[in-house]
mmCIF file of N, CA and C in Angstrom:
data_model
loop_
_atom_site.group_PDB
_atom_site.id
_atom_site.type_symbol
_atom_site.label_atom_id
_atom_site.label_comp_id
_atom_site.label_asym_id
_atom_site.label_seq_id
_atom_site.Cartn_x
_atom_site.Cartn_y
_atom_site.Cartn_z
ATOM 1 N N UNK X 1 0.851 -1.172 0.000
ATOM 2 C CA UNK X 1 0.000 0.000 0.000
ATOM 3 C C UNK X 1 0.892 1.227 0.000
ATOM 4 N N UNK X 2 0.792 1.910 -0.993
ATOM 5 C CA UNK X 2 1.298 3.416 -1.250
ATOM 6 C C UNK X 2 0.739 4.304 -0.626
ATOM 7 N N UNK X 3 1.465 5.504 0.243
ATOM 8 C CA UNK X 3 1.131 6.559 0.491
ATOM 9 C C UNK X 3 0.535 7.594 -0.793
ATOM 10 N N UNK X 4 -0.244 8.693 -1.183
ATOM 11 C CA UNK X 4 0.457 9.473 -1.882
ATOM 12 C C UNK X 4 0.973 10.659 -1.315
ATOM 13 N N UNK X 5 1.476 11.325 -2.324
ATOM 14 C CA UNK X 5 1.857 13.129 -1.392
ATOM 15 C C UNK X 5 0.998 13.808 -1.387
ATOM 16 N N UNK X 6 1.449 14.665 -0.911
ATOM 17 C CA UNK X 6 0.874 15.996 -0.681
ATOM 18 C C UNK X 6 0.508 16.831 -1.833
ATOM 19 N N UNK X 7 -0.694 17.396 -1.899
ATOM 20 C CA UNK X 7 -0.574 18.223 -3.165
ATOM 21 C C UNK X 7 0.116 18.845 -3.416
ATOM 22 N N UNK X 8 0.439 19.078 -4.617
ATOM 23 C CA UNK X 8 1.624 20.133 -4.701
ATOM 24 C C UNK X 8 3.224 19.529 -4.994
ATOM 25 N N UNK X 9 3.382 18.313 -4.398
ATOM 26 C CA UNK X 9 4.121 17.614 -3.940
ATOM 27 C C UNK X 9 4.378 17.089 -5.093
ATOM 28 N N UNK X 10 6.043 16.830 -5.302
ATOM 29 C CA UNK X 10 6.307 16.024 -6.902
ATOM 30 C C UNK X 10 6.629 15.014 -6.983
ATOM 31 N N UNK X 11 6.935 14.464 -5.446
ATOM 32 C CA UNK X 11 7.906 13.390 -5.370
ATOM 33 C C UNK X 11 6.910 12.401 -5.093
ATOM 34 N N UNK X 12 7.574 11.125 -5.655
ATOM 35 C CA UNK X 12 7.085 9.398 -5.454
ATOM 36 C C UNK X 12 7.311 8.767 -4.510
ATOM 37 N N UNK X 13 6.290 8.667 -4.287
ATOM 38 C CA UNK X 13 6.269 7.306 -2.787
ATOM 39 C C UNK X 13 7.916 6.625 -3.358
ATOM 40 N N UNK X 14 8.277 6.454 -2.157
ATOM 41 C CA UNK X 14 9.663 5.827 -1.819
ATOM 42 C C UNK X 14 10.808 6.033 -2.885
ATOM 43 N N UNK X 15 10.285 7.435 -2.966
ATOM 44 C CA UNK X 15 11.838 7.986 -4.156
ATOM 45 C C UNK X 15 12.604 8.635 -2.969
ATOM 46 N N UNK X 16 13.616 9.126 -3.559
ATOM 47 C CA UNK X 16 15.389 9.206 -2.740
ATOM 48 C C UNK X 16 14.626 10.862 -2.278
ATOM 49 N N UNK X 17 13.498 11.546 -2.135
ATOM 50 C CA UNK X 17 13.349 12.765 -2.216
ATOM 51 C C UNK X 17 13.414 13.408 -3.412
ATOM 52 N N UNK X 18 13.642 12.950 -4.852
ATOM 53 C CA UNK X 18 13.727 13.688 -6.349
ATOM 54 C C UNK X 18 12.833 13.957 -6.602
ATOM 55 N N UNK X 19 12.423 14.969 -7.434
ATOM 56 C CA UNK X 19 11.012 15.472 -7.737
ATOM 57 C C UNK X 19 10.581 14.610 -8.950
ATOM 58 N N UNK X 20 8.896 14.440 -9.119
ATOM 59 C CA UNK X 20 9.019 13.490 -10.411
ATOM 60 C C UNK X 20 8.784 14.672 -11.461
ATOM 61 N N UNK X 21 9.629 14.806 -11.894
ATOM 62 C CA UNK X 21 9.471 16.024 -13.520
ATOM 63 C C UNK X 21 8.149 15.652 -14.254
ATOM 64 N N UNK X 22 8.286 14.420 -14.424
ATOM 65 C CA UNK X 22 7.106 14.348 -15.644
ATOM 66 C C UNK X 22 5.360 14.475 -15.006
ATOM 67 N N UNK X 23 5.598 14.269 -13.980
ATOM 68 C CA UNK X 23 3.960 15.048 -13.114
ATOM 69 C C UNK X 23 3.953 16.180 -12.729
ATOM 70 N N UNK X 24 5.096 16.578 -12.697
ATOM 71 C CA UNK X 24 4.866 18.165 -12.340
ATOM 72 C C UNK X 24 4.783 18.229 -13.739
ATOM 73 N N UNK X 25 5.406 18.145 -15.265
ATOM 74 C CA UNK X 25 4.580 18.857 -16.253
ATOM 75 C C UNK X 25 3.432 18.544 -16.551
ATOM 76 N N UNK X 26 3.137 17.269 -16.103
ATOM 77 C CA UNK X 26 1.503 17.102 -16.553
ATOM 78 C C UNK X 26 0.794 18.086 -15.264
ATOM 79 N N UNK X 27 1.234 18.662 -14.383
ATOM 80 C CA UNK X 27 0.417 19.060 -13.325
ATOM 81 C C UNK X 27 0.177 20.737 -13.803
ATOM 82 N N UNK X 28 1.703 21.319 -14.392
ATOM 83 C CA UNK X 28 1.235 22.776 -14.617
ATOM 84 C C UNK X 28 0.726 22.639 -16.382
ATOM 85 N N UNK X 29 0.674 21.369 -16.683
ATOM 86 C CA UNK X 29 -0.042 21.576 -18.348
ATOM 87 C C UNK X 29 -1.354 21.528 -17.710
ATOM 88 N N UNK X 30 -1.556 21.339 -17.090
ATOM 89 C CA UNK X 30 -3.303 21.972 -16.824
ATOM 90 C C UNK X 30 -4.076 22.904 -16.249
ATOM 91 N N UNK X 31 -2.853 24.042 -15.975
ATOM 92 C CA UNK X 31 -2.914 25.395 -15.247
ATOM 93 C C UNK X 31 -2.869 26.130 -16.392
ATOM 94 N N UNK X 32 -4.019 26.913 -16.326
ATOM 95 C CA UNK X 32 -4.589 28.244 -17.394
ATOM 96 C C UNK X 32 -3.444 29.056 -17.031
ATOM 97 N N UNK X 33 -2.868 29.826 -18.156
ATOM 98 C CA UNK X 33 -1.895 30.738 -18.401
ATOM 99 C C UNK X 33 -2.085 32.198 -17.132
ATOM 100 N N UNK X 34 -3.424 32.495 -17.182
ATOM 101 C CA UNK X 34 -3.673 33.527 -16.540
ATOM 102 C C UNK X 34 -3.550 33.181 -15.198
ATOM 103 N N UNK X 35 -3.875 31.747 -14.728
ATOM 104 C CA UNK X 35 -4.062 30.954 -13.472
ATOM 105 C C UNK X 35 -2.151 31.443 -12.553
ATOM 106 N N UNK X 36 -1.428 31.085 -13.636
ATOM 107 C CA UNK X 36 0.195 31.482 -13.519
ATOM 108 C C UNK X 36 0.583 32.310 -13.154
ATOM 109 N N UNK X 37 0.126 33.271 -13.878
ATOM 110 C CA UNK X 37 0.427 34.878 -13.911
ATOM 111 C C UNK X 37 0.076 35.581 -12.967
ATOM 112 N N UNK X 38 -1.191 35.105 -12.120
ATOM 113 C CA UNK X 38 -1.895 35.610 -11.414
ATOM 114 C C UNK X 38 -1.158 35.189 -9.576
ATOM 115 N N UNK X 39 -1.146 33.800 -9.538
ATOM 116 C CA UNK X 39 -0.446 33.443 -8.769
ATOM 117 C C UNK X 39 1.028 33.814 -8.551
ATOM 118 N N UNK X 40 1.861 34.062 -9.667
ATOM 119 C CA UNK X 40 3.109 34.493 -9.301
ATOM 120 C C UNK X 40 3.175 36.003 -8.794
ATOM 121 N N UNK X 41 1.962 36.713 -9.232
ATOM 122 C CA UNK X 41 1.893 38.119 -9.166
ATOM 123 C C UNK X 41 1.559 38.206 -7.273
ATOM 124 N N UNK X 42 0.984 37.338 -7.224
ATOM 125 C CA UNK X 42 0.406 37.447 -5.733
ATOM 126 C C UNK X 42 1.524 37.160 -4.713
ATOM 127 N N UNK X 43 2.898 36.197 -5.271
ATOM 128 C CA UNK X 43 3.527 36.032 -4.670
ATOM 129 C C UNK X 43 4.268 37.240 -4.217
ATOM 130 N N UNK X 44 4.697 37.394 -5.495
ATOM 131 C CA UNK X 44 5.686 38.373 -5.449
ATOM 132 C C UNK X 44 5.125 39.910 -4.336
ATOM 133 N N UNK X 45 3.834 39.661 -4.352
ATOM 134 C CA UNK X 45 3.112 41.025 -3.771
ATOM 135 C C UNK X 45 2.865 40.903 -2.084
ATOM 136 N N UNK X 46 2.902 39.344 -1.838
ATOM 137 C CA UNK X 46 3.322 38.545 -0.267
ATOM 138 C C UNK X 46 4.656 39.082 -0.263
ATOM 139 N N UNK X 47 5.564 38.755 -0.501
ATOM 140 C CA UNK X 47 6.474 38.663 -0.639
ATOM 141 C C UNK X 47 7.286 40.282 -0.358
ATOM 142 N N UNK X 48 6.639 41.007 -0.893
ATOM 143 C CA UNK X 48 6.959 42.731 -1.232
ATOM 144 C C UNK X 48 6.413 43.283 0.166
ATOM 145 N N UNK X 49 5.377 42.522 0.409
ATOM 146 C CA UNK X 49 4.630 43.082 1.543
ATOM 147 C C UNK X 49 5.653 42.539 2.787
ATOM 148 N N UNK X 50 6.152 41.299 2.759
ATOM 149 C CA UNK X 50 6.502 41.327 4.177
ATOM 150 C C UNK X 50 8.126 42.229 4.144
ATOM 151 N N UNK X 51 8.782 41.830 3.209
ATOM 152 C CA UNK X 51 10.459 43.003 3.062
ATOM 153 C C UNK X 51 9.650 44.481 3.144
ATOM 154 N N UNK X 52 8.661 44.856 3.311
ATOM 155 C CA UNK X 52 8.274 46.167 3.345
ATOM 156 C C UNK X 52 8.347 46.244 4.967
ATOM 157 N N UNK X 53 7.726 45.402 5.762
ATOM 158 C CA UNK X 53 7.812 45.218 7.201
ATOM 159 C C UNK X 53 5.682 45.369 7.150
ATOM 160 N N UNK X 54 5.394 45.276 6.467
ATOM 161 C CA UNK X 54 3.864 44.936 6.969
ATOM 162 C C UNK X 54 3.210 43.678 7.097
ATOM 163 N N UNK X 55 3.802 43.155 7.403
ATOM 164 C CA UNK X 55 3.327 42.161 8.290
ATOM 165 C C UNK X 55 3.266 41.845 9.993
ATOM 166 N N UNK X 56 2.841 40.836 10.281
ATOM 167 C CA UNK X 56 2.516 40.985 11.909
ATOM 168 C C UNK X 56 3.765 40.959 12.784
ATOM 169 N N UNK X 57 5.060 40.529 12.162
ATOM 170 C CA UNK X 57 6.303 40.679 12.684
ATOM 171 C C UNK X 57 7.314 42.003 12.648
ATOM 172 N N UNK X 58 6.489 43.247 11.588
ATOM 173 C CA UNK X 58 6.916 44.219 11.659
ATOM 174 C C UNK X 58 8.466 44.140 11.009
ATOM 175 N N UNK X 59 8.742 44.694 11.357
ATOM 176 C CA UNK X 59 10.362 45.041 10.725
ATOM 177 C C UNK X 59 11.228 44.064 11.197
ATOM 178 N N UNK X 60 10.998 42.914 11.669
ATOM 179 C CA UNK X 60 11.685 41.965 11.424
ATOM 180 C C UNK X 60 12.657 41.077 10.122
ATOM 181 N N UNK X 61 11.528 41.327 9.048
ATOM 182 C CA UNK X 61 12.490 40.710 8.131
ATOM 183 C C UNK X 61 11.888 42.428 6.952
ATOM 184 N N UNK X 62 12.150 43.259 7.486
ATOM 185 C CA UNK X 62 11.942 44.436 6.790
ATOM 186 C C UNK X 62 13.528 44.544 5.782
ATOM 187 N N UNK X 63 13.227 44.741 4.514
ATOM 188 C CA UNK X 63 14.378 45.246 3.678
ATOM 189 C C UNK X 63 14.190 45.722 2.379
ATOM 190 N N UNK X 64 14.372 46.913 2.822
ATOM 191 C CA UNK X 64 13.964 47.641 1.490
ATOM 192 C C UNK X 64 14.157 47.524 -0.085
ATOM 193 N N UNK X 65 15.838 47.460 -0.207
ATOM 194 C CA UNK X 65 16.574 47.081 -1.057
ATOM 195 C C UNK X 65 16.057 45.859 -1.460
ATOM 196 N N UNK X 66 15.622 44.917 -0.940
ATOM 197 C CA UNK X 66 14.651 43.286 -1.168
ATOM 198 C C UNK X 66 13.286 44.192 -1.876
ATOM 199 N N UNK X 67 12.508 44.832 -1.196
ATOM 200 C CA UNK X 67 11.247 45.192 -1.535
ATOM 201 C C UNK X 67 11.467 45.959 -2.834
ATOM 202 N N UNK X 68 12.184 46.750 -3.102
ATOM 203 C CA UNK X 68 12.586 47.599 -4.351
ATOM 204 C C UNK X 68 12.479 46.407 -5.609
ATOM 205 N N UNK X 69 13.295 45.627 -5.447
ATOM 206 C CA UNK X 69 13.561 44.722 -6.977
ATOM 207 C C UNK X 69 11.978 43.662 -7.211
ATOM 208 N N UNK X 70 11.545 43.286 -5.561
ATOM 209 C CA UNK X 70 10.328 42.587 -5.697
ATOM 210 C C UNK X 70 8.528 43.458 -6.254
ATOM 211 N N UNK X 71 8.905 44.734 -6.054
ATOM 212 C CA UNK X 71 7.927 45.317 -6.376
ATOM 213 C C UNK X 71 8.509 46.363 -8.205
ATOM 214 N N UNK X 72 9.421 46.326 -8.388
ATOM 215 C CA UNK X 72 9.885 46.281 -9.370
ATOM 216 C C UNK X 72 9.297 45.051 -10.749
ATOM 217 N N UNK X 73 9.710 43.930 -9.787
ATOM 218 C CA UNK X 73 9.800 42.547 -10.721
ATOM 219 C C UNK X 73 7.937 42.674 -11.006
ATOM 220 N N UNK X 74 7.129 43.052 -9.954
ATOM 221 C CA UNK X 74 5.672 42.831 -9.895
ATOM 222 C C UNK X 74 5.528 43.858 -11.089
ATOM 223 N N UNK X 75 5.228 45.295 -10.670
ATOM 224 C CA UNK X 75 5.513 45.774 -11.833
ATOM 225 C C UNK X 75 5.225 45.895 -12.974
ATOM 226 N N UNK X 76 6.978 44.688 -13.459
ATOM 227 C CA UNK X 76 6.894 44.376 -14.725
ATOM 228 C C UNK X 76 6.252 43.037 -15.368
ATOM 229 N N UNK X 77 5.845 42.769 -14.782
ATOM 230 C CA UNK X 77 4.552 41.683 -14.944
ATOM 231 C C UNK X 77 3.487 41.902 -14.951
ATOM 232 N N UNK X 78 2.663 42.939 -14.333
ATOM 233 C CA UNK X 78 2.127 43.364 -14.755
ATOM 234 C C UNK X 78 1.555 44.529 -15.892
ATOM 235 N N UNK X 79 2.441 45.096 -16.293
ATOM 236 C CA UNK X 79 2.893 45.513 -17.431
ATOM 237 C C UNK X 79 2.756 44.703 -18.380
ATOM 238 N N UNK X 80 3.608 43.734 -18.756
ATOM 239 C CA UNK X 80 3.921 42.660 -19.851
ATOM 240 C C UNK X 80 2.338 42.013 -20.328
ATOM 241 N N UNK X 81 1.684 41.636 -18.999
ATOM 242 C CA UNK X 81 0.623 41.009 -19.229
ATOM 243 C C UNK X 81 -0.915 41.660 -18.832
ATOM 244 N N UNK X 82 -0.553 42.886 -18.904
ATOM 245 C CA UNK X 82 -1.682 43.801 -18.885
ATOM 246 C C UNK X 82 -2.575 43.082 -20.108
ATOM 247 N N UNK X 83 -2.298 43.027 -21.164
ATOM 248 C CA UNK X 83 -3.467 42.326 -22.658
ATOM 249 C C UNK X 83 -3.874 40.638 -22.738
ATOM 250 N N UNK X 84 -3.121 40.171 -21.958
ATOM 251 C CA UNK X 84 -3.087 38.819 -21.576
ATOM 252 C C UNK X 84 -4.088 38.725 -20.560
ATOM 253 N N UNK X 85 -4.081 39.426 -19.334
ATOM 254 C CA UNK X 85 -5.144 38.949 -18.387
ATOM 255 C C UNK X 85 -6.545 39.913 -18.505
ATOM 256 N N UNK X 86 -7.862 39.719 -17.911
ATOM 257 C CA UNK X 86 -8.373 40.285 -18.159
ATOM 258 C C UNK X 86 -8.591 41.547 -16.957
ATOM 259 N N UNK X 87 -9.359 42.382 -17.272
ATOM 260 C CA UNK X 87 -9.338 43.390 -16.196
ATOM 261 C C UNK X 87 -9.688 42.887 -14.752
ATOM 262 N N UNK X 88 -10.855 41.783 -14.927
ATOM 263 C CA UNK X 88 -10.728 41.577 -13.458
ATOM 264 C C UNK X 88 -10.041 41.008 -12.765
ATOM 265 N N UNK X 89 -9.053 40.359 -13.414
ATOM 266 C CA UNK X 89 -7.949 39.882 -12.613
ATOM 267 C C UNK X 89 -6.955 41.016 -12.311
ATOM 268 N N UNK X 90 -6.633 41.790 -13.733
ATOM 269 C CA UNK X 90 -5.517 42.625 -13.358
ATOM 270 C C UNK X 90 -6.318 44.138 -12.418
ATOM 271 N N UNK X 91 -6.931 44.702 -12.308
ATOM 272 C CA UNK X 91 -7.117 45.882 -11.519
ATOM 273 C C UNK X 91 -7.415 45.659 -9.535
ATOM 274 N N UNK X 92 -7.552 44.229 -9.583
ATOM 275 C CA UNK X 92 -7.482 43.976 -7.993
ATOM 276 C C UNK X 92 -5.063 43.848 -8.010
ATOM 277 N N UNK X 93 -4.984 43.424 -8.664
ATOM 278 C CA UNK X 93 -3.409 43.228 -8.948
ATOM 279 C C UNK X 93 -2.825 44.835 -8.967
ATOM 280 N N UNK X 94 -3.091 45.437 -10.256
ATOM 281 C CA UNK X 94 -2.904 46.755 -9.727
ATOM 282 C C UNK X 94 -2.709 47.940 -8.589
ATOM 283 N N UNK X 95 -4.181 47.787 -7.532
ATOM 284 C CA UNK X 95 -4.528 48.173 -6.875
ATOM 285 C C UNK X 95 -3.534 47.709 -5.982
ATOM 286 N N UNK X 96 -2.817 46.513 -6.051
ATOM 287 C CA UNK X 96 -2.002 46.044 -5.133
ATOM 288 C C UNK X 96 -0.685 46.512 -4.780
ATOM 289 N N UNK X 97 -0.647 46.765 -6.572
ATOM 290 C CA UNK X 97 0.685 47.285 -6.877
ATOM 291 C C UNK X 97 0.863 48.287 -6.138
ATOM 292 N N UNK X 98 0.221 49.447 -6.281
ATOM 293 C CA UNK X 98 -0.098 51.320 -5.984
ATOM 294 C C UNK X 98 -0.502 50.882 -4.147
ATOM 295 N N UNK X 99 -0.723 49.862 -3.744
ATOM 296 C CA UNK X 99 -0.352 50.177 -2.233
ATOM 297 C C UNK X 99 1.103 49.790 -1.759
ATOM 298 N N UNK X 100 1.606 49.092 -2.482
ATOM 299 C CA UNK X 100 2.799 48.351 -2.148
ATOM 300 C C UNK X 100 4.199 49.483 -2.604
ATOM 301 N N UNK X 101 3.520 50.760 -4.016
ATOM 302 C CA UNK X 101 4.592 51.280 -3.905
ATOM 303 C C UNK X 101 4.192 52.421 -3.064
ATOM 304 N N UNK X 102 3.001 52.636 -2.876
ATOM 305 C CA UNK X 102 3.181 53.841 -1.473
ATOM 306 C C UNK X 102 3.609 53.700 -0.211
ATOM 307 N N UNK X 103 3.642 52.216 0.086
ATOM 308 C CA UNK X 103 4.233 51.431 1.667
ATOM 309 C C UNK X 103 6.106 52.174 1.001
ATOM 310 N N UNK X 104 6.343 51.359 0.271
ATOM 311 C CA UNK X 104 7.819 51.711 0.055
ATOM 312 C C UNK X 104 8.173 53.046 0.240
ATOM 313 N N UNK X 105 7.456 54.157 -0.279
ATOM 314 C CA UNK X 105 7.524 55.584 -0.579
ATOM 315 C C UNK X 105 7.677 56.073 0.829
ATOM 316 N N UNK X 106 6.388 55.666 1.988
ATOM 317 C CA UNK X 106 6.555 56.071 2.967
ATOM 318 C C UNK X 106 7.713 55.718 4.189
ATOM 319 N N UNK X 107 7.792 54.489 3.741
ATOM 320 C CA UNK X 107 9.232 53.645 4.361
ATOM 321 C C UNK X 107 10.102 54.036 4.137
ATOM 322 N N UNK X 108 10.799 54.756 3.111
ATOM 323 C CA UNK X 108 11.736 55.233 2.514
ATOM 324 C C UNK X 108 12.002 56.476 3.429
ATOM 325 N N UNK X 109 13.507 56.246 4.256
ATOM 326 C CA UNK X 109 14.338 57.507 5.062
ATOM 327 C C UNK X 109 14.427 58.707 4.216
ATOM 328 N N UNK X 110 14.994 58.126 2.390
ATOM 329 C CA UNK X 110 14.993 59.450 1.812
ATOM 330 C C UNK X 110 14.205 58.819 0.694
ATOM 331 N N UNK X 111 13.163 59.966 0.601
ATOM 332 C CA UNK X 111 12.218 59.165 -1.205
ATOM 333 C C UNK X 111 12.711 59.554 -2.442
ATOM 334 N N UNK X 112 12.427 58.584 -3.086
ATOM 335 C CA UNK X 112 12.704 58.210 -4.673
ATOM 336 C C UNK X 112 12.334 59.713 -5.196
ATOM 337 N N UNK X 113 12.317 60.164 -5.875
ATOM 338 C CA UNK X 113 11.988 61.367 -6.843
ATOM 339 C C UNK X 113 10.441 60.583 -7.539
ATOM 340 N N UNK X 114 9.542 61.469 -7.507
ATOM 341 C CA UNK X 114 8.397 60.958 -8.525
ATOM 342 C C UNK X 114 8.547 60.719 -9.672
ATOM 343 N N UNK X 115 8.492 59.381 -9.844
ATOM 344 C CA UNK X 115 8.771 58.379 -11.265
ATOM 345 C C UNK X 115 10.022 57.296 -11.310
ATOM 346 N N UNK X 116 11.104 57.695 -10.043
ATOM 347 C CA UNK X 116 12.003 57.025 -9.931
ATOM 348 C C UNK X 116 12.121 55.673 -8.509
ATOM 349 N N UNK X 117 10.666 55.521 -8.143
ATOM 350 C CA UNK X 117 10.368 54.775 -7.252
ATOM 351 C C UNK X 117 10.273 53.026 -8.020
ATOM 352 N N UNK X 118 10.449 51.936 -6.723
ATOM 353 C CA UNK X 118 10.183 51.040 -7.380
ATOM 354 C C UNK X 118 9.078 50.887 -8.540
ATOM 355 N N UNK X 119 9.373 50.204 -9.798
ATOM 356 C CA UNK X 119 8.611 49.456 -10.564
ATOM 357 C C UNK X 119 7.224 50.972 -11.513
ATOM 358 N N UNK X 120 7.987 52.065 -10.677
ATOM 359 C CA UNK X 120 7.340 53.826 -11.582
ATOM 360 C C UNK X 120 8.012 53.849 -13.186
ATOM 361 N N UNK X 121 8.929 52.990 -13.357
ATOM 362 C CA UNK X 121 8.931 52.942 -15.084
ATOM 363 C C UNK X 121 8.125 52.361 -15.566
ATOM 364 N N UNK X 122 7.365 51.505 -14.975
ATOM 365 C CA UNK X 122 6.077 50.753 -15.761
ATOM 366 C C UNK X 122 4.792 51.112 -15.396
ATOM 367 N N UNK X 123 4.531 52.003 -14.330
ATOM 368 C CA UNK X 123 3.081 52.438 -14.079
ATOM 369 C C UNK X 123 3.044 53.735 -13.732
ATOM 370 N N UNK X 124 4.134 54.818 -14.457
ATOM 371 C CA UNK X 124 4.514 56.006 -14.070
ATOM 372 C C UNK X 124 4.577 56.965 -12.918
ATOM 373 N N UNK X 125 4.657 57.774 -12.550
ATOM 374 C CA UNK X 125 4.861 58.004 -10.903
ATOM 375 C C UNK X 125 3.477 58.078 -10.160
ATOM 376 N N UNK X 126 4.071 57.656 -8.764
ATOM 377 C CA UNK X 126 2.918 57.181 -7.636
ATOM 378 C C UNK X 126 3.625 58.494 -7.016
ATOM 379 N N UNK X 127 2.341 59.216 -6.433
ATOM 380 C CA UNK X 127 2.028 60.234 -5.521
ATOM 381 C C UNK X 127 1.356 59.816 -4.258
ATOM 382 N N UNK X 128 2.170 60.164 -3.069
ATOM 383 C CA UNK X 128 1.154 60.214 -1.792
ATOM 384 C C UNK X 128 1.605 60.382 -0.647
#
């Protein structure tokens, strides 16, 4: 009797820990393109949020220089795939964006110049 894994999970009952490649491609060949895009966007926006220090640990793992390239990278993904997704996916994403670069703006000891803030080459300058 076989265990299986965990969702998500790539590896085979009683493998050495290796991932099985060929189920993970059958697993993301059945993830909608937008399904991708959407999820990585969210990461990256977890992700932005806690190097910003808003999360419940506060400035614990706060780092700006981290938050700059991660809300940068968001951004430009959303940018790229502004025509790819549809609005209702992308304007809750957006909206995410424009809080995440005003957290930075206000975090910031000395601020960016308007337009020269994270990820403001792709959604032009944030005011606030």
């Amino acid at each position: 009797m076989s265990e299986t894994s965990p969702a998500g999970s790539a590896e085979t009952p009683g493998a050495t820990g290796a991932p099985d490649f060929d189920e993970m491609t059958r697993d993301i060949a059945e993830v909608p393109a937008v399904e991708v895009i959407v999820t990585v966007a969210v990461n990256l926006m977890s992700a932005a949020a806690v190097k910003l220090g808003l999360t419940e640990e506060g400035d614990k793992y706060k780092d700006l220089d981290e938050a700059r390239k991660l809300v940068t990278a968001l951004a430009g993904l959303l940018d790229a795939s502004a025509t790819e997704i549809s609005s209702f996916h992308a304007a809750p994403l957006r909206d995410g964006l424009k809080s995440l670069q005003l957290a930075f703006r206000e975090a910031s000891l000395v601020p960016d110049e308007p337009g020269q803030g994270p990820g403001e080459k792709y959604t032009g300058p944030i005011y606030g």
